[in-house]
CSV table of C-alpha atoms in Angstrom, one decimal:
chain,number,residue,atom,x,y,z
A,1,UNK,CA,13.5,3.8,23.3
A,2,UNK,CA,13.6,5.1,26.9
A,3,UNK,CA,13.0,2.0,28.2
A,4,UNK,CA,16.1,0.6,26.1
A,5,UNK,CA,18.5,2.9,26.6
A,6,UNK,CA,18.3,3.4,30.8
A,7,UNK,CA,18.4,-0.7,30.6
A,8,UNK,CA,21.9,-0.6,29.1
A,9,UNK,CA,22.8,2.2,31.9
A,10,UNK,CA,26.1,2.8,31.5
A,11,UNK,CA,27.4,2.0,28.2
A,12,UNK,CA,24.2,3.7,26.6
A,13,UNK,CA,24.8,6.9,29.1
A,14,UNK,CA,28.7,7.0,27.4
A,15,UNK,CA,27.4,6.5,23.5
A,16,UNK,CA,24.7,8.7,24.1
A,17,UNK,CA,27.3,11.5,25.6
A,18,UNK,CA,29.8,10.9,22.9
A,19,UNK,CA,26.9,11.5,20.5
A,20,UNK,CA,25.4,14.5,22.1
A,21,UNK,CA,28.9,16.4,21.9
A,22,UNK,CA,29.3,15.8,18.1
A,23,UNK,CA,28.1,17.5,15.5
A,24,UNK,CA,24.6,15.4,16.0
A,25,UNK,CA,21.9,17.1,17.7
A,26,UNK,CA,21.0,14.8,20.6
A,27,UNK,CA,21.0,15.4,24.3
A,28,UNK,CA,22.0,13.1,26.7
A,29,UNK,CA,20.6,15.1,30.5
A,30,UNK,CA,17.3,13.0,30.4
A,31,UNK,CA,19.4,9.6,30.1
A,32,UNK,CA,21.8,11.4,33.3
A,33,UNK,CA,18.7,12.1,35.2
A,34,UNK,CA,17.0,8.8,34.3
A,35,UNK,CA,19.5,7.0,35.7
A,36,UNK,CA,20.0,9.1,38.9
A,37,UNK,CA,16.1,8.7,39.4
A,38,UNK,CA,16.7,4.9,38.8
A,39,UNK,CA,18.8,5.2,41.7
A,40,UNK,CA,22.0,5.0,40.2
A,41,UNK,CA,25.1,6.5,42.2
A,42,UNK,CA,25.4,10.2,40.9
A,43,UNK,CA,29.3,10.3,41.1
A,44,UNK,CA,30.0,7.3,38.3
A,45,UNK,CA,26.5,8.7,36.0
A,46,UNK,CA,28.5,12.0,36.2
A,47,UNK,CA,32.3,10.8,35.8
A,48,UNK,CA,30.6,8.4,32.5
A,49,UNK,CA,28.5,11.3,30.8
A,50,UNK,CA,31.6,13.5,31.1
A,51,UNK,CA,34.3,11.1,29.3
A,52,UNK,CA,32.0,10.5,26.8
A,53,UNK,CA,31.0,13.8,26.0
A,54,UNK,CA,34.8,15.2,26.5
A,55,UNK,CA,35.5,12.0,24.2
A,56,UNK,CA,33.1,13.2,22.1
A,57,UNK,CA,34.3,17.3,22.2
A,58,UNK,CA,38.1,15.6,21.1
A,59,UNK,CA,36.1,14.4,18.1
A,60,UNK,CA,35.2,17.2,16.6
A,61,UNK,CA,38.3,19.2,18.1
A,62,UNK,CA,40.5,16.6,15.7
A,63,UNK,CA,38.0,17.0,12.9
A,64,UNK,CA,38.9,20.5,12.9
A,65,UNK,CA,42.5,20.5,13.8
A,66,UNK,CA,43.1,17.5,10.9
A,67,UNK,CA,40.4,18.8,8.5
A,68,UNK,CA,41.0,22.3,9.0
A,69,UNK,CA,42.6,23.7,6.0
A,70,UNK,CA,39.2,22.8,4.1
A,71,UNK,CA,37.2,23.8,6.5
A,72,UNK,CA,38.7,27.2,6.9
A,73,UNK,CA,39.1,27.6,2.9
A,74,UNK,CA,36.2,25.3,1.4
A,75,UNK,CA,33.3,25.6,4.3
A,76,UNK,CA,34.2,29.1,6.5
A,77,UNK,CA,35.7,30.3,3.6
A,78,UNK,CA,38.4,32.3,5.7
A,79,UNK,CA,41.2,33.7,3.6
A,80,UNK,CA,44.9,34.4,5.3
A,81,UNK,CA,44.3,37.8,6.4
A,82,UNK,CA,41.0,36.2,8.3
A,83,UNK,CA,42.7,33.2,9.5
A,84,UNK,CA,45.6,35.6,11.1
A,85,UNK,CA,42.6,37.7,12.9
A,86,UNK,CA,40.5,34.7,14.0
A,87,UNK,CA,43.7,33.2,15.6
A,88,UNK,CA,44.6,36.5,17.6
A,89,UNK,CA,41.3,36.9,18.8
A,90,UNK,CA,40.2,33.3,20.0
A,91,UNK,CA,44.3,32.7,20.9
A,92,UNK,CA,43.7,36.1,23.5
A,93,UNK,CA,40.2,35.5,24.6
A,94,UNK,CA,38.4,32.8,22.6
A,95,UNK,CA,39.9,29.6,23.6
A,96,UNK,CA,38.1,30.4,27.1
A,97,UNK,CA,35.0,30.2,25.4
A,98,UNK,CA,35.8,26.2,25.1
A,99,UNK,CA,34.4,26.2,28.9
A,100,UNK,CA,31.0,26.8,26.7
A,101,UNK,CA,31.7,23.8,25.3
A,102,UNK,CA,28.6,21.9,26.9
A,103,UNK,CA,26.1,24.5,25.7
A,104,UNK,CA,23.2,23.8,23.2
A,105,UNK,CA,23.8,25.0,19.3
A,106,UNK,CA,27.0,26.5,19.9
A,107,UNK,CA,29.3,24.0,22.0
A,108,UNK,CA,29.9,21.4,19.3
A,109,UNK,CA,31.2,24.5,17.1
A,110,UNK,CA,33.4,26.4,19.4
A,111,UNK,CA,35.3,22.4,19.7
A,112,UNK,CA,35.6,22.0,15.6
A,113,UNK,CA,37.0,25.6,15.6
A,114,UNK,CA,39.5,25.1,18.7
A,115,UNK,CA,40.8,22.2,16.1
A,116,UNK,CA,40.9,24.9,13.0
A,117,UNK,CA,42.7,27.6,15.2
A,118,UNK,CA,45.2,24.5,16.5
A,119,UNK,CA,44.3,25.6,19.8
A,120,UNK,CA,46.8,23.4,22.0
A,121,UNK,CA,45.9,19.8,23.0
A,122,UNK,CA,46.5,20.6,27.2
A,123,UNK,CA,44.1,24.1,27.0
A,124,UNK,CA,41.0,22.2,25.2
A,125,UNK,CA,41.4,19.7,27.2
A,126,UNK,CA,41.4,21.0,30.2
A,127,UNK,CA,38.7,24.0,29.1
A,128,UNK,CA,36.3,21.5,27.5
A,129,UNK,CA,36.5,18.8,30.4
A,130,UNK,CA,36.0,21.3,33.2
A,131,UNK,CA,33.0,22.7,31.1
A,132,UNK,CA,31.4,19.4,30.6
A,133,UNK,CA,32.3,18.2,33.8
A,134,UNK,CA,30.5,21.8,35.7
A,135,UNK,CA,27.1,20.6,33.6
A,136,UNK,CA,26.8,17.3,34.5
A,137,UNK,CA,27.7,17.6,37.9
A,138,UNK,CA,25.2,20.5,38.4
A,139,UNK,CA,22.2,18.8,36.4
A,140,UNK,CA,22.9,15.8,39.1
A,141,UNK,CA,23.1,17.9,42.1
A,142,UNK,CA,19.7,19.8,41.3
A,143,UNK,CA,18.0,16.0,39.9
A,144,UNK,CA,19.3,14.6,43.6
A,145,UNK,CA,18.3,17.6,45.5
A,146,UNK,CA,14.9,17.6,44.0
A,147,UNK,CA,13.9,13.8,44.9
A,148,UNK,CA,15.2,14.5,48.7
């Protein structure tokens, strides 16, 4: 499968970041390195595994923001008075959590909540893309600077 993916290089790196920053458990680093070991130039591998994944991160974001009502009612089981707390609290602080948005377990989440809370289109934009975009660029830098 390695073999197929890192032949496809960029279109597999994009699908494979899209995926990764659903609500499926996949990673898409090893295809980033991969390619960067395959010689690849590090600035398109990064700019392509962080559309994707962003892409991806606006996925669940409009699950949550379009599905939310269930979600909150049916799935979180929130009721008003929770809603109305959750809100003030991520509105103050939480919504800076979204620069998390890249990490393990807990990224794809924070996104499908920012969509719940209707956290605004600019702010998760910008939060999840500079997130995303930080993790890439660093898991490049340290892949390059460890073949030197």
């Amino acid at each position: 499968m390695h073999d197929w993916l890192t032949s496809y290089g960029y279109g597999s790196l994009f699908l494979l970041s899209f995926l990764a920053s659903t609500l499926i458990p996949l990673g898409s680093e090893w295809l980033l390195i991969a390619m960067l070991l395959a010689k690849y130039d590090p600035v398109p591998v990064v700019a392509v595994a962080t559309v994707g994944n962003y892409l991806g991160a606006l996925t669940s974001y409009a699950i949550g923001l379009y599905g939310g009502e269930f979600l909150r009612v049916k799935v979180l089981r929130m009721d008003e008075r929770a809603t109305q707390r959750a809100e003030r609290i991520y509105g103050k602080f939480g919504s800076y959590s979204l620069l998390l948005s890249w990490l393990p377990v807990v990224g794809d989440p924070l996104c499908l909540v920012g969509g719940v809370l209707r956290i605004g289109f600019l702010r998760f934009s910008v939060l999840v893309f500079a997130g995303k975009l930080a993790r890439y660029a660093a898991v490049a830098w340290l892949t390059v600077q460890t073949v030197r």
